[in-house]
Amino acid sequence: MMHYLIKNLILIAAILSINLSQGQDILYFTDGTKQQCKITSIDAQKVSYKNLENYEGPTYTKKSNQLLFAFKDTGKFLVLADNTNSAPVFIEFLENLESRPFDIIITKDNAVLVADSLSLDGDKFKYLKSQDEGKQTEYIEKEKIAAIIYRNGKHMLYMPSKKVALSLAQVKDDIDRLISTKATKDISVKEPVVATAKEMNVGLSKAELERFQFKAKEKTHRFGEYIALIGDKQSDREEQNKSIDAACSLFLSDTSTVEVSNVNREDKEKYTVRKYLQRLKLLPYNEVVITWTDVSYVSDLKLGADGNYYGVVSFQQVFEGYDDGNVVYRDVTQKNVEVILKSYQKEIDGEKKSLWDVFLSNVGVEETSK
């Protein structure tokens, strides 16, 4: 009898130790709720997870389109942008993350700050920042912070989850570069020096190209989400303006253009991305509904003569303008967006790093119908 009890006690202790070692992941849902759990699998269709209080119990499942974003207990996060993340992205999210010796502060204006140490001092956060000449103490008001990701994997949100989702999507690339290079300074301090692959004598593998193709498609989806938010008359002005800035950052340059059409006329017009979005915000309708569907590659990324990679993503946009609850204008437009994958050099901690990123370029109209 005693032997039986000892065996069961050992088994219970083992189960408890497994549960404790699993850590705590958090799912943030579109309805504003969140779920502390252990994520067991996630893909474009669904996320499966375990209840931390009953890890040996049932596995729960939710549709991925019900999620805004997810955090692993390591501090790694995944923003679910209209279910466009690729299989490699989901796999990478579930993989273990190397510990990092710094905390990450994300501000409301989408800057990323690196803190060697971090503490709350009244209504401000005090943090130690690495400089070329040594360590420097800085302060940032709590009200300016969107989120903090601590080195131990924990995180804190300082805005509603829907707004944090926009910020996380905007800064994800910067944070990925930061972690991969193990930089310990504010990555927004110095602008990148652009160089082509030809100048750097660097190429990309097939796997890397596939990853950037997925990323370009994801950025296209993200642009569509920003357009929907900017055009929505229910969005507050501050949120619209932040979305305009975030949408513009997806593009190669300020001179990138968006072509627009109208079913009532044959000619097309072009505007810079920022001017197009500002006009969209001011359209004279009581309500505007914009949806994107069928986002897909027309032309995969291919190496150009200048050492950059070029491709074309196609999508269908449905635009509806309402007055007094009635549709007064509607069109369906087939559009193409050029995507460019560029290599560039960025100085981090006094050392030049060779990095790649994909950008959206000009958006053109192929066909417009009612």
Short mmCIF file of C-alpha atoms in Angstrom, two decimals:
data_model
loop_
_atom_site.label_atom_id
_atom_site.label_comp_id
_atom_site.label_asym_id
_atom_site.label_seq_id
_atom_site.Cartn_x
_atom_site.Cartn_y
_atom_site.Cartn_z
CA MET A 1 0.00 0.00 0.00
CA MET A 2 2.77 2.43 0.96
CA HIS A 3 4.62 1.54 -2.24
CA TYR A 4 1.47 2.33 -4.26
CA LEU A 5 1.07 5.73 -2.56
CA ILE A 6 4.71 6.63 -3.15
CA LYS A 7 4.38 5.75 -6.84
CA ASN A 8 1.31 7.96 -7.17
CA LEU A 9 2.97 10.82 -5.32
CA ILE A 10 5.96 10.61 -7.67
CA LEU A 11 3.62 10.57 -10.66
CA ILE A 12 1.70 13.63 -9.39
CA ALA A 13 4.94 15.49 -8.72
CA ALA A 14 6.15 14.68 -12.23
CA ILE A 15 2.92 15.96 -13.77
CA LEU A 16 3.12 19.15 -11.72
CA SER A 17 6.73 19.71 -12.73
CA ILE A 18 5.77 19.23 -16.39
CA ASN A 19 2.94 21.74 -16.04
CA LEU A 20 5.20 24.30 -14.41
CA SER A 21 7.86 23.86 -17.07
CA GLN A 22 5.32 24.43 -19.84
CA GLY A 23 5.14 28.16 -19.12
CA GLN A 24 2.25 30.49 -19.86
CA ASP A 25 1.19 31.54 -23.35
CA ILE A 26 -1.53 34.15 -23.91
CA LEU A 27 -4.07 34.41 -26.74
CA TYR A 28 -5.70 37.78 -27.43
CA PHE A 29 -9.07 37.55 -29.18
CA THR A 30 -10.89 40.00 -31.46
CA ASP A 31 -13.70 40.40 -28.90
CA GLY A 32 -11.24 41.92 -26.40
CA THR A 33 -10.84 38.82 -24.21
CA LYS A 34 -7.66 36.88 -23.57
CA GLN A 35 -6.81 33.28 -22.63
CA GLN A 36 -3.85 32.15 -20.54
CA CYS A 37 -2.88 28.73 -21.81
CA LYS A 38 -0.24 26.54 -23.42
CA ILE A 39 -0.42 26.68 -27.21
CA THR A 40 0.00 23.20 -28.70
CA SER A 41 -0.47 24.05 -32.38
CA ILE A 42 -1.39 27.00 -34.57
CA ASP A 43 -1.91 27.53 -38.28
CA ALA A 44 -3.96 29.70 -40.65
CA GLN A 45 -7.18 27.88 -39.76
CA LYS A 46 -7.09 27.23 -36.03
CA VAL A 47 -5.19 27.41 -32.79
CA SER A 48 -5.19 24.58 -30.27
CA TYR A 49 -4.27 25.02 -26.64
CA LYS A 50 -4.33 23.44 -23.18
CA ASN A 51 -5.75 24.81 -19.96
CA LEU A 52 -2.80 25.39 -17.62
CA GLU A 53 -4.83 24.22 -14.64
CA ASN A 54 -5.61 20.91 -16.37
CA TYR A 55 -2.78 20.21 -18.78
CA GLU A 56 -3.68 16.51 -18.97
CA GLY A 57 -7.29 17.46 -19.83
CA PRO A 58 -8.91 18.29 -23.17
CA THR A 59 -7.36 20.34 -25.96
CA TYR A 60 -9.37 23.45 -26.84
CA THR A 61 -9.60 24.87 -30.35
CA LYS A 62 -10.47 28.30 -31.74
CA LYS A 63 -10.52 29.63 -35.29
CA SER A 64 -7.45 31.71 -36.10
CA ASN A 65 -9.60 34.54 -37.45
CA GLN A 66 -10.89 35.01 -33.89
CA LEU A 67 -7.37 35.97 -32.77
CA LEU A 68 -5.66 39.36 -32.83
CA PHE A 69 -2.27 38.06 -31.71
CA ALA A 70 -0.62 35.47 -29.52
CA PHE A 71 2.32 35.59 -27.10
CA LYS A 72 4.52 32.64 -26.22
CA ASP A 73 5.96 32.41 -22.72
CA THR A 74 9.33 33.27 -24.28
CA GLY A 75 8.12 36.72 -25.32
CA LYS A 76 7.82 35.76 -28.97
CA PHE A 77 4.59 37.03 -30.54
CA LEU A 78 2.54 36.36 -33.66
CA VAL A 79 0.10 38.84 -35.19
CA LEU A 80 -2.66 37.10 -37.10
CA ALA A 81 -3.22 39.41 -40.08
CA ASP A 82 -6.28 38.10 -41.88
CA ASN A 83 -4.97 34.53 -41.67
CA THR A 84 -2.14 35.23 -44.14
CA ASN A 85 0.82 33.92 -42.13
CA SER A 86 2.70 31.12 -43.86
CA ALA A 87 3.40 27.64 -42.53
CA PRO A 88 7.08 28.51 -41.81
CA VAL A 89 5.95 31.54 -39.77
CA PHE A 90 3.68 29.40 -37.58
CA ILE A 91 6.40 26.77 -37.13
CA GLU A 92 8.97 29.40 -36.21
CA PHE A 93 6.55 30.94 -33.69
CA LEU A 94 6.25 27.63 -31.82
CA GLU A 95 10.02 27.05 -31.75
CA ASN A 96 12.05 27.95 -28.67
CA LEU A 97 13.53 31.42 -28.54
CA GLU A 98 17.02 32.15 -27.26
CA SER A 99 16.99 34.22 -24.10
CA ARG A 100 17.98 37.85 -24.61
CA PRO A 101 19.73 40.06 -22.05
CA PHE A 102 17.45 43.07 -22.50
CA ASP A 103 13.84 44.26 -22.29
CA ILE A 104 11.95 45.73 -25.26
CA ILE A 105 9.78 48.85 -25.02
CA ILE A 106 7.31 49.53 -27.84
CA THR A 107 6.04 53.10 -27.88
CA LYS A 108 2.67 54.33 -29.12
CA ASP A 109 4.39 55.94 -32.11
CA ASN A 110 5.90 52.54 -32.99
CA ALA A 111 9.48 53.14 -31.89
CA VAL A 112 11.38 50.19 -30.41
CA LEU A 113 13.60 50.89 -27.41
CA VAL A 114 16.06 48.47 -25.84
CA ALA A 115 16.54 48.51 -22.08
CA ASP A 116 19.46 46.88 -20.29
CA SER A 117 17.48 47.38 -17.09
CA LEU A 118 13.94 48.63 -16.53
CA SER A 119 12.01 49.86 -13.51
CA LEU A 120 8.91 51.92 -12.78
CA ASP A 121 9.64 55.31 -11.25
CA GLY A 122 6.34 57.05 -10.45
CA ASP A 123 4.48 57.64 -13.72
CA LYS A 124 7.63 57.01 -15.77
CA PHE A 125 9.76 54.02 -16.63
CA LYS A 126 13.46 54.33 -15.94
CA TYR A 127 15.71 52.29 -18.18
CA LEU A 128 19.40 51.84 -18.88
CA LYS A 129 20.31 52.27 -22.53
CA SER A 130 23.56 51.22 -24.20
CA GLN A 131 25.43 54.01 -25.99
CA ASP A 132 28.76 54.04 -27.81
CA GLU A 133 30.23 55.90 -24.86
CA GLY A 134 28.70 53.58 -22.29
CA LYS A 135 25.47 53.18 -20.35
CA GLN A 136 22.98 56.02 -20.14
CA THR A 137 19.87 56.34 -17.96
CA GLU A 138 16.71 57.35 -19.83
CA TYR A 139 13.09 57.97 -18.82
CA ILE A 140 9.86 57.45 -20.75
CA GLU A 141 6.36 58.37 -19.62
CA LYS A 142 4.11 55.39 -19.02
CA GLU A 143 1.37 56.99 -21.14
CA LYS A 144 3.66 56.90 -24.21
CA ILE A 145 4.12 53.13 -24.07
CA ALA A 146 2.11 50.62 -26.10
CA ALA A 147 3.69 47.45 -24.70
CA ILE A 148 6.75 46.06 -22.92
CA ILE A 149 8.29 42.65 -23.62
CA TYR A 150 10.53 41.63 -20.74
CA ARG A 151 13.65 39.50 -21.05
CA ASN A 152 12.03 36.75 -18.98
CA GLY A 153 9.29 36.37 -21.62
CA LYS A 154 6.54 38.22 -19.78
CA HIS A 155 4.81 41.20 -21.34
CA MET A 156 2.53 44.08 -20.42
CA LEU A 157 0.07 45.96 -22.65
CA TYR A 158 -0.64 49.65 -22.08
CA MET A 159 -3.26 50.11 -24.80
CA PRO A 160 -6.39 48.17 -25.83
CA SER A 161 -5.42 44.91 -27.52
CA LYS A 162 -6.79 46.00 -30.94
CA LYS A 163 -4.48 49.01 -30.97
CA VAL A 164 -1.56 46.95 -29.68
CA ALA A 165 -2.13 44.53 -32.58
CA LEU A 166 -1.50 47.37 -35.06
CA SER A 167 1.68 48.39 -33.22
CA LEU A 168 3.00 44.82 -33.02
CA ALA A 169 2.42 44.32 -36.75
CA GLN A 170 4.26 47.56 -37.44
CA VAL A 171 7.36 46.84 -35.32
CA LYS A 172 7.68 43.07 -35.80
CA ASP A 173 10.38 43.35 -38.47
CA ASP A 174 12.45 45.69 -36.31
CA ILE A 175 12.17 43.38 -33.31
CA ASP A 176 13.10 40.33 -35.41
CA ARG A 177 16.23 42.11 -36.64
CA LEU A 178 17.01 43.26 -33.12
CA ILE A 179 16.84 39.76 -31.68
CA SER A 180 18.71 38.13 -34.58
CA THR A 181 21.61 40.57 -34.26
CA LYS A 182 21.40 40.69 -30.44
CA ALA A 183 21.66 44.48 -30.62
CA THR A 184 21.42 46.40 -27.35
CA LYS A 185 20.50 49.87 -28.46
CA ASP A 186 17.56 51.80 -29.90
CA ILE A 187 17.28 50.41 -33.42
CA SER A 188 15.44 53.52 -34.61
CA VAL A 189 18.47 55.76 -34.12
CA LYS A 190 20.10 55.26 -37.51
CA GLU A 191 18.44 54.94 -40.89
CA PRO A 192 19.47 52.01 -43.09
CA VAL A 193 21.93 52.53 -45.92
CA VAL A 194 20.33 50.78 -48.90
CA ALA A 195 22.54 48.59 -51.08
CA THR A 196 21.59 46.06 -53.70
CA ALA A 197 22.45 42.38 -53.59
CA LYS A 198 24.67 42.95 -56.60
CA GLU A 199 26.71 45.58 -54.73
CA MET A 200 26.97 43.34 -51.70
CA ASN A 201 27.61 40.17 -53.73
CA VAL A 202 24.93 38.40 -51.69
CA GLY A 203 22.09 36.14 -52.89
CA LEU A 204 19.14 34.40 -51.28
CA SER A 205 18.34 30.73 -50.99
CA LYS A 206 15.05 29.26 -52.22
CA ALA A 207 13.81 28.90 -48.64
CA GLU A 208 14.64 32.54 -47.88
CA LEU A 209 12.84 33.70 -51.03
CA GLU A 210 9.75 31.71 -50.05
CA ARG A 211 9.80 33.30 -46.61
CA PHE A 212 9.96 36.80 -48.10
CA GLN A 213 7.22 35.95 -50.59
CA PHE A 214 4.95 35.09 -47.69
CA LYS A 215 6.02 38.27 -45.95
CA ALA A 216 5.17 40.39 -49.01
CA LYS A 217 1.75 38.79 -49.20
CA GLU A 218 1.27 39.44 -45.48
CA LYS A 219 2.21 43.11 -45.96
CA THR A 220 -0.32 43.35 -48.79
CA HIS A 221 -3.01 42.00 -46.47
CA ARG A 222 -1.89 44.43 -43.77
CA PHE A 223 -2.21 47.34 -46.21
CA GLY A 224 -5.78 46.22 -46.91
CA GLU A 225 -6.55 46.18 -43.19
CA TYR A 226 -5.20 49.71 -42.77
CA ILE A 227 -7.30 50.88 -45.75
CA ALA A 228 -10.44 49.40 -44.17
CA LEU A 229 -9.69 51.11 -40.85
CA ILE A 230 -8.85 54.49 -42.44
CA GLY A 231 -12.02 54.43 -44.55
CA ASP A 232 -14.22 53.42 -41.62
CA LYS A 233 -16.16 56.48 -40.46
CA GLN A 234 -16.41 54.94 -36.98
CA SER A 235 -12.61 55.07 -36.49
CA ASP A 236 -11.35 57.97 -34.38
CA ARG A 237 -9.09 60.52 -36.05
CA GLU A 238 -5.97 59.60 -34.06
CA GLU A 239 -6.33 55.95 -34.98
CA GLN A 240 -6.81 56.85 -38.64
CA ASN A 241 -3.69 59.04 -38.70
CA LYS A 242 -1.59 56.34 -37.03
CA SER A 243 -2.88 53.82 -39.55
CA ILE A 244 -1.89 56.15 -42.40
CA ASP A 245 1.67 56.34 -41.05
CA ALA A 246 1.79 52.58 -40.54
CA ALA A 247 0.45 51.88 -44.04
CA CYS A 248 2.99 54.24 -45.65
CA SER A 249 5.83 52.43 -43.86
CA LEU A 250 4.98 49.27 -45.80
CA PHE A 251 6.04 50.94 -49.04
CA LEU A 252 9.45 51.36 -50.62
CA SER A 253 9.37 55.16 -50.67
CA ASP A 254 7.20 58.25 -50.29
CA THR A 255 6.90 58.41 -54.08
CA SER A 256 5.16 55.01 -54.39
CA THR A 257 1.73 55.49 -55.95
CA VAL A 258 -1.78 54.04 -55.84
CA GLU A 259 -3.88 54.09 -59.00
CA VAL A 260 -7.63 54.68 -58.57
CA SER A 261 -10.58 54.20 -60.89
CA ASN A 262 -14.32 54.85 -61.01
CA VAL A 263 -17.04 52.85 -62.78
CA ASN A 264 -18.57 56.14 -63.97
CA ARG A 265 -15.52 57.26 -65.92
CA GLU A 266 -12.81 55.67 -68.06
CA ASP A 267 -9.76 57.61 -66.92
CA LYS A 268 -7.60 56.57 -63.97
CA GLU A 269 -5.76 58.75 -61.51
CA LYS A 270 -2.59 58.23 -59.49
CA TYR A 271 -1.76 59.54 -56.04
CA THR A 272 1.14 59.00 -53.69
CA VAL A 273 0.25 56.45 -51.02
CA ARG A 274 -0.08 59.07 -48.29
CA LYS A 275 -2.27 61.39 -50.39
CA TYR A 276 -4.45 58.43 -51.43
CA LEU A 277 -5.00 57.44 -47.80
CA GLN A 278 -5.70 61.01 -46.71
CA ARG A 279 -8.32 61.34 -49.48
CA LEU A 280 -9.82 58.03 -48.42
CA LYS A 281 -10.29 59.34 -44.89
CA LEU A 282 -12.27 62.34 -46.20
CA LEU A 283 -14.62 60.60 -48.65
CA PRO A 284 -18.13 62.20 -48.52
CA TYR A 285 -20.09 59.14 -47.40
CA ASN A 286 -21.84 58.39 -44.11
CA GLU A 287 -20.24 54.95 -44.15
CA VAL A 288 -17.49 53.30 -46.17
CA VAL A 289 -16.89 49.54 -46.34
CA ILE A 290 -13.78 48.23 -48.09
CA THR A 291 -12.94 44.54 -48.33
CA TRP A 292 -10.07 42.68 -49.99
CA THR A 293 -10.22 39.12 -51.30
CA ASP A 294 -8.22 36.69 -53.45
CA VAL A 295 -4.77 37.99 -52.49
CA SER A 296 -2.32 35.89 -54.51
CA TYR A 297 0.91 36.02 -56.51
CA VAL A 298 0.74 36.81 -60.21
CA SER A 299 4.51 36.72 -60.46
CA ASP A 300 6.85 35.20 -57.86
CA LEU A 301 9.92 37.09 -56.65
CA LYS A 302 12.61 36.96 -59.33
CA LEU A 303 16.13 38.38 -59.37
CA GLY A 304 16.47 41.58 -61.39
CA ALA A 305 19.52 42.94 -63.19
CA ASP A 306 20.15 45.39 -60.33
CA GLY A 307 20.41 42.61 -57.72
CA ASN A 308 16.98 43.22 -56.20
CA TYR A 309 14.05 40.80 -56.42
CA TYR A 310 10.75 41.78 -58.01
CA GLY A 311 7.26 40.27 -57.94
CA VAL A 312 3.57 41.13 -58.35
CA VAL A 313 0.71 40.41 -55.93
CA SER A 314 -2.89 40.58 -57.15
CA PHE A 315 -6.03 41.22 -55.10
CA GLN A 316 -9.69 42.13 -55.54
CA GLN A 317 -11.06 45.20 -53.75
CA VAL A 318 -14.77 45.76 -53.12
CA PHE A 319 -15.63 49.36 -52.29
CA GLU A 320 -19.05 50.42 -50.98
CA GLY A 321 -20.09 53.95 -50.04
CA TYR A 322 -23.30 54.42 -48.01
CA ASP A 323 -25.60 57.38 -47.32
CA ASP A 324 -28.49 56.95 -44.89
CA GLY A 325 -27.95 53.18 -44.89
CA ASN A 326 -28.20 52.86 -48.68
CA VAL A 327 -25.38 51.96 -51.08
CA VAL A 328 -24.85 54.99 -53.32
CA TYR A 329 -21.61 53.82 -54.93
CA ARG A 330 -20.08 50.37 -55.36
CA ASP A 331 -17.25 48.99 -57.45
CA VAL A 332 -15.15 45.84 -57.68
CA THR A 333 -11.56 46.45 -58.74
CA GLN A 334 -8.83 44.00 -59.64
CA LYS A 335 -5.53 45.49 -58.55
CA ASN A 336 -1.87 44.54 -58.73
CA VAL A 337 0.82 45.69 -56.32
CA GLU A 338 4.51 45.52 -57.18
CA VAL A 339 6.72 44.08 -54.43
CA ILE A 340 10.47 44.63 -54.17
CA LEU A 341 12.90 42.66 -52.04
CA LYS A 342 15.99 44.78 -51.28
CA SER A 343 19.17 44.16 -49.38
CA TYR A 344 20.56 46.95 -47.25
CA GLN A 345 23.21 47.66 -44.68
CA LYS A 346 22.38 48.96 -41.23
CA GLU A 347 24.82 50.17 -38.62
CA ILE A 348 24.13 48.53 -35.27
CA ASP A 349 26.50 49.11 -32.34
CA GLY A 350 29.09 50.55 -34.74
CA GLU A 351 29.04 47.49 -36.98
CA LYS A 352 27.43 47.26 -40.42
CA LYS A 353 24.95 44.42 -40.76
CA SER A 354 23.65 43.08 -44.09
CA LEU A 355 19.88 42.67 -43.94
CA TRP A 356 16.97 42.06 -46.32
CA ASP A 357 13.44 43.33 -46.36
CA VAL A 358 10.50 43.31 -48.74
CA PHE A 359 8.49 46.42 -49.57
CA LEU A 360 5.35 47.26 -51.46
CA SER A 361 5.77 49.58 -54.44
CA ASN A 362 3.23 50.96 -56.92
CA VAL A 363 -0.40 49.76 -56.85
CA GLY A 364 -2.13 49.61 -60.25
CA VAL A 365 -5.67 49.03 -61.48
CA GLU A 366 -6.27 46.14 -63.88
CA GLU A 367 -10.07 46.19 -64.16
CA THR A 368 -13.04 47.89 -62.50
CA SER A 369 -16.66 46.77 -62.58
CA LYS A 370 -19.91 47.32 -60.69
#
